[in-house]
Short mmCIF file of C-alpha atoms in Angstrom, two decimals:
data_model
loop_
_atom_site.label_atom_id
_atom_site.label_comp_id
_atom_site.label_asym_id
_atom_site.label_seq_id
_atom_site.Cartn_x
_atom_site.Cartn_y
_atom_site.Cartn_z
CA UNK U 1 0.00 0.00 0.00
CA UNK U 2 1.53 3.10 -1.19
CA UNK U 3 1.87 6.23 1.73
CA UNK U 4 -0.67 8.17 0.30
CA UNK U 5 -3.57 5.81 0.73
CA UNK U 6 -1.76 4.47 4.36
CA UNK U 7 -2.39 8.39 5.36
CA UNK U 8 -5.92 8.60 4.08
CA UNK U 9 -7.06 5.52 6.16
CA UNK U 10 -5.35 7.02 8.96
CA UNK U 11 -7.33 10.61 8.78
CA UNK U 12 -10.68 10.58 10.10
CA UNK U 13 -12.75 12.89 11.53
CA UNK U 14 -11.74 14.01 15.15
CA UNK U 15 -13.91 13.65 17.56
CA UNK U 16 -11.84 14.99 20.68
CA UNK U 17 -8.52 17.13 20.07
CA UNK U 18 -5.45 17.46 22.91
CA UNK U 19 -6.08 20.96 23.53
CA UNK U 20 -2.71 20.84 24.94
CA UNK U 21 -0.85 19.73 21.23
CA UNK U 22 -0.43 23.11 19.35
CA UNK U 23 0.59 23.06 15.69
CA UNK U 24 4.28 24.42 14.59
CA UNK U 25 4.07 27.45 12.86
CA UNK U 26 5.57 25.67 9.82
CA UNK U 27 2.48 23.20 9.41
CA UNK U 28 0.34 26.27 9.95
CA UNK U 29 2.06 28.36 6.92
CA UNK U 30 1.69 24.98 5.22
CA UNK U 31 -1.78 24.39 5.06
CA UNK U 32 -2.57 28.38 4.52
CA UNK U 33 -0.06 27.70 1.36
CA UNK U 34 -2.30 24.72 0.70
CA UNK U 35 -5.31 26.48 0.49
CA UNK U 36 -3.80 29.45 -1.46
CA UNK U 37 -2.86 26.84 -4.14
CA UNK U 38 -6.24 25.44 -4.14
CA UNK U 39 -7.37 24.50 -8.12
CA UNK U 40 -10.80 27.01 -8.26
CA UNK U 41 -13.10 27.44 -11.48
CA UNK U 42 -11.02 29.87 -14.13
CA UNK U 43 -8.75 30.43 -11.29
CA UNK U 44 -10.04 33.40 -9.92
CA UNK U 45 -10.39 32.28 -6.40
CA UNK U 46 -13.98 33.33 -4.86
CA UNK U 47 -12.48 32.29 -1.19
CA UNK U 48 -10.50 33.08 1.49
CA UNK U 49 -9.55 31.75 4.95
CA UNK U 50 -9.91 32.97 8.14
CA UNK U 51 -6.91 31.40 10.51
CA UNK U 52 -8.40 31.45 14.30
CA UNK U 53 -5.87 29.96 17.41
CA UNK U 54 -7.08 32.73 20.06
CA UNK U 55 -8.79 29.83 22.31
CA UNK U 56 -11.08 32.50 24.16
CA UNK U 57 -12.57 33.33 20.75
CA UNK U 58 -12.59 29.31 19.93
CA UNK U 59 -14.84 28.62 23.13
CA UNK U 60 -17.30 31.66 22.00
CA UNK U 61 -17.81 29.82 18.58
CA UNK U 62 -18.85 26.62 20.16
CA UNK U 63 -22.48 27.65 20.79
CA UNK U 64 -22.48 28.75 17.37
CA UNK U 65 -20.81 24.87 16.51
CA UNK U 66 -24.02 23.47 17.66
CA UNK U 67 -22.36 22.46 20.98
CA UNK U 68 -18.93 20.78 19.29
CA UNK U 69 -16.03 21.16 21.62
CA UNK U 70 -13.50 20.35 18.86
CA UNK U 71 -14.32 24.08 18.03
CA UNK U 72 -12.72 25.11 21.60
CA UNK U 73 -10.09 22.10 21.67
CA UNK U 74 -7.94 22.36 18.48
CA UNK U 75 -4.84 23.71 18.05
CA UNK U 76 -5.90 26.28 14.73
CA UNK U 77 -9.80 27.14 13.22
CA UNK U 78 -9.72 27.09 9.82
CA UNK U 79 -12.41 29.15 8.37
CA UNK U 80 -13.61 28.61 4.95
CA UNK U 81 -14.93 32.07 3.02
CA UNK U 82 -16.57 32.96 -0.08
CA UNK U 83 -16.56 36.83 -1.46
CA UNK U 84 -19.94 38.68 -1.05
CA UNK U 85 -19.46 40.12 -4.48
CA UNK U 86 -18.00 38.84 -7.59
CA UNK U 87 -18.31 41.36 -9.86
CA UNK U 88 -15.76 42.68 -13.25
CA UNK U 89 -13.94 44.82 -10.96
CA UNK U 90 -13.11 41.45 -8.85
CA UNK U 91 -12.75 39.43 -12.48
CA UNK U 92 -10.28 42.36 -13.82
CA UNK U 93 -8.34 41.79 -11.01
CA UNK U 94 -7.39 38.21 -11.75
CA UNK U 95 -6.44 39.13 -15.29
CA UNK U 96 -4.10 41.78 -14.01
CA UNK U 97 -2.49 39.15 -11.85
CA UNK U 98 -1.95 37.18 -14.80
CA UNK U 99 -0.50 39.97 -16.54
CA UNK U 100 2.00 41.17 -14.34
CA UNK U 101 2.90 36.96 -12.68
CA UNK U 102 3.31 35.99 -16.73
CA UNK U 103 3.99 39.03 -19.04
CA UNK U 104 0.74 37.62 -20.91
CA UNK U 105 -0.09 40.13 -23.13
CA UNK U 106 -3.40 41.70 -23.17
CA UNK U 107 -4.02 40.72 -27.22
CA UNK U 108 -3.84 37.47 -25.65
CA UNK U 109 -5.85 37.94 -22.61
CA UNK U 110 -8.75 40.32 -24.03
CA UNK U 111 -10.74 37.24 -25.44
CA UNK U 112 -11.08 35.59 -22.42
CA UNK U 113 -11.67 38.12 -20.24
CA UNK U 114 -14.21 39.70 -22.46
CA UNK U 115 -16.25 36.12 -22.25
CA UNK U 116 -15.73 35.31 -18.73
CA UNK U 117 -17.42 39.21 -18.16
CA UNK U 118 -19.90 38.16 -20.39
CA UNK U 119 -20.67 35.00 -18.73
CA UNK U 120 -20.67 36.09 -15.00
CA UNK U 121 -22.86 38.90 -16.34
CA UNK U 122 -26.00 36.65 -17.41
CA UNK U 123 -25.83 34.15 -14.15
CA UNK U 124 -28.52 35.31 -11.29
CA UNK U 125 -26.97 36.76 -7.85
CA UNK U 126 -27.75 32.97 -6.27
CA UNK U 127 -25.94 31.01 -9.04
CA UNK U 128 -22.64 33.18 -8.52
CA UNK U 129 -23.33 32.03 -4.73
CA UNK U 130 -23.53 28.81 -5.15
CA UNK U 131 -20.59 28.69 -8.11
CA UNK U 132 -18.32 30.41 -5.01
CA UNK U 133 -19.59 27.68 -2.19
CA UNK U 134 -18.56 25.15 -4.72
CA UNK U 135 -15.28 26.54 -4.84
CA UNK U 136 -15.22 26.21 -0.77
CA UNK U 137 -15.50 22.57 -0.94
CA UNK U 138 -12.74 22.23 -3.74
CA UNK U 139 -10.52 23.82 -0.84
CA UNK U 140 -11.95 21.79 2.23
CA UNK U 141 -11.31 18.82 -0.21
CA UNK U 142 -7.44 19.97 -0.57
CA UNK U 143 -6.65 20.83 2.68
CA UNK U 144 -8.26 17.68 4.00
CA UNK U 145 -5.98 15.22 2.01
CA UNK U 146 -2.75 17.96 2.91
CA UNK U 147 -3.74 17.30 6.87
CA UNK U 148 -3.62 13.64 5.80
CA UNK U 149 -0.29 13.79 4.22
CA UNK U 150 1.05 15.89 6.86
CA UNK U 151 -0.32 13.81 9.87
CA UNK U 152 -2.54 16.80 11.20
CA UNK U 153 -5.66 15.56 12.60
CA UNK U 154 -8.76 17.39 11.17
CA UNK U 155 -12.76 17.21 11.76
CA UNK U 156 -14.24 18.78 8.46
CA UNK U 157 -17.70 20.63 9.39
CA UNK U 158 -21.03 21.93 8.02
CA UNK U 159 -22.77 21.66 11.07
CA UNK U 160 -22.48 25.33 12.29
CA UNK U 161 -24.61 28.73 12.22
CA UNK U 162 -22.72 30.89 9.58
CA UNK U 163 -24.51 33.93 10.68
CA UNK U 164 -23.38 33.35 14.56
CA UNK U 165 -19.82 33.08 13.09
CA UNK U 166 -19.80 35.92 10.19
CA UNK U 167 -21.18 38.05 13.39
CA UNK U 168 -18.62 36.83 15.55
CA UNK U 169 -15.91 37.49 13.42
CA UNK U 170 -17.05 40.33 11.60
CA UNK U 171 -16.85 38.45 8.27
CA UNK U 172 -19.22 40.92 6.78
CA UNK U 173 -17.03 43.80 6.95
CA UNK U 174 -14.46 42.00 5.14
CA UNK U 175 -16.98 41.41 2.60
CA UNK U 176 -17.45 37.65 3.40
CA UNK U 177 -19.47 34.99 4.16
CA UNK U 178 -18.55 31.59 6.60
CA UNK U 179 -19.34 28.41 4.47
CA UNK U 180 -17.32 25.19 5.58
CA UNK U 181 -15.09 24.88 9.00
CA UNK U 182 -12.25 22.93 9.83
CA UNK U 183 -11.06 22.70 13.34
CA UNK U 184 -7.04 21.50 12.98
CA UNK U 185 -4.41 20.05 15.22
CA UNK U 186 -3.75 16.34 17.16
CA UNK U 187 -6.17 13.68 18.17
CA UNK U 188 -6.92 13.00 21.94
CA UNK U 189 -5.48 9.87 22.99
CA UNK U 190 -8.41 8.97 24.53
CA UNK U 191 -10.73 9.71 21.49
CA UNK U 192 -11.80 6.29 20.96
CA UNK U 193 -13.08 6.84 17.39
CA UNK U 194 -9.04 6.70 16.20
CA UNK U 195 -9.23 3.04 16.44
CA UNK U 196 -12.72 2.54 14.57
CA UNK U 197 -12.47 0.72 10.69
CA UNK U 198 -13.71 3.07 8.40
CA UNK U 199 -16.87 2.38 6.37
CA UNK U 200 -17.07 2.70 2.72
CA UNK U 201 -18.77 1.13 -0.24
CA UNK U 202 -16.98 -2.04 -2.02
CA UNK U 203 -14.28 -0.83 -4.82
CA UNK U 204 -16.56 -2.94 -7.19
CA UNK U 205 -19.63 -0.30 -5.94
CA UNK U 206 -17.15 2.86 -5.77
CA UNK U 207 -15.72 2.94 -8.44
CA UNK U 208 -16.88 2.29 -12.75
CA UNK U 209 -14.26 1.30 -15.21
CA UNK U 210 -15.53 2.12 -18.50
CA UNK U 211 -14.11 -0.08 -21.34
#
């Protein structure tokens, strides 16, 4: 069995952190790298995260966790974002970023960017939201399997009250809105769901090789 899938069976959801197990700055930079180099749709990167480790603010999001205590016990919150507004000013942006990261000229990069306007300008306000929450789970998806790798422990959550946390945190005045968290750091030794198998459909009912 190659590492990679040894480190995925390994990873499961924490149930209990050591609140007393803090992550090295290092693995923190690397998973904020991680998500920075997250693939998104077009690349323009409708998401940011919110890096918590301030445990007094950690034990006020728990009522807003639905009760969870991983919320108060890990080492780092990560916070998964989308943008309030995706608009051309927000699209321009991303081409200049281009232009100046790979001298792309703009003969070359007019096209597109006139057609990606275009498109963005004919989709409702709700299916830009939804396009950006998509673009959330790409990133919870990435920075699950970098945890793996990197044997940081992880509980991947939906079950929380975005409003409680965008007031909390005062996500609205960076123009954002909470979507996925993702409480990071070391399993308790005593959390006895480390040791359970993990459940998941036959290969034969996973997976479909076409001829």
């Amino acid at each position: 069995m190659s590492n990679s899938i040894e480190n995925l069976e390994w990873r499961y959801a924490v149930k209990k952190f050591d609140s007393e197990r803090m992550l090295s700055q290092e693995k923190v930079e690397l998973l904020k790298q991680a998500f920075n180099l997250t693939a998104t749709s077009y690349g323009l990167q409708p998401i940011r995260m919110v890096v918590l480790k301030d445990k007094e603010l950690q034990k006020r999001l728990v009522p807003h966790s639905f009760g969870q205590q991983q919320v108060a016990q890990a080492s780092h919150i990560l916070v998964i974002c989308i943008e309030n507004v995706i608009n051309s000013d927000f699209i321009r942006n991303y081409f200049e970023r281009v232009k100046k990261i790979r001298n792309t000229p703009d003969e070359v990069l007019e096209p597109y960017l006139v057609a990606l306007l275009d498109d963005f300008s004919q989709k409702r306000t709700s299916e830009i939201r939804q396009w950006c929450v998509n673009q959330a789970y790409l990133a919870m998806g990435n920075l699950l399997t970098v945890c793996a790798m990197e044997k940081i422990d992880s509980c991947p959550m939906e079950g929380f009250d975005p409003e409680g946390y965008d007031g909390l945190l005062e996500l609205g005045k960076k123009g954002l809105n909470s979507i996925l968290v993702l409480p990071v750091g070391y399993r308790a030794k005593d959390d006895m769901f480390s040791s359970f198998k993990k459940v998941r459909k036959t290969m034969d009912d996973s997976i479909i090789e076409m001829p």
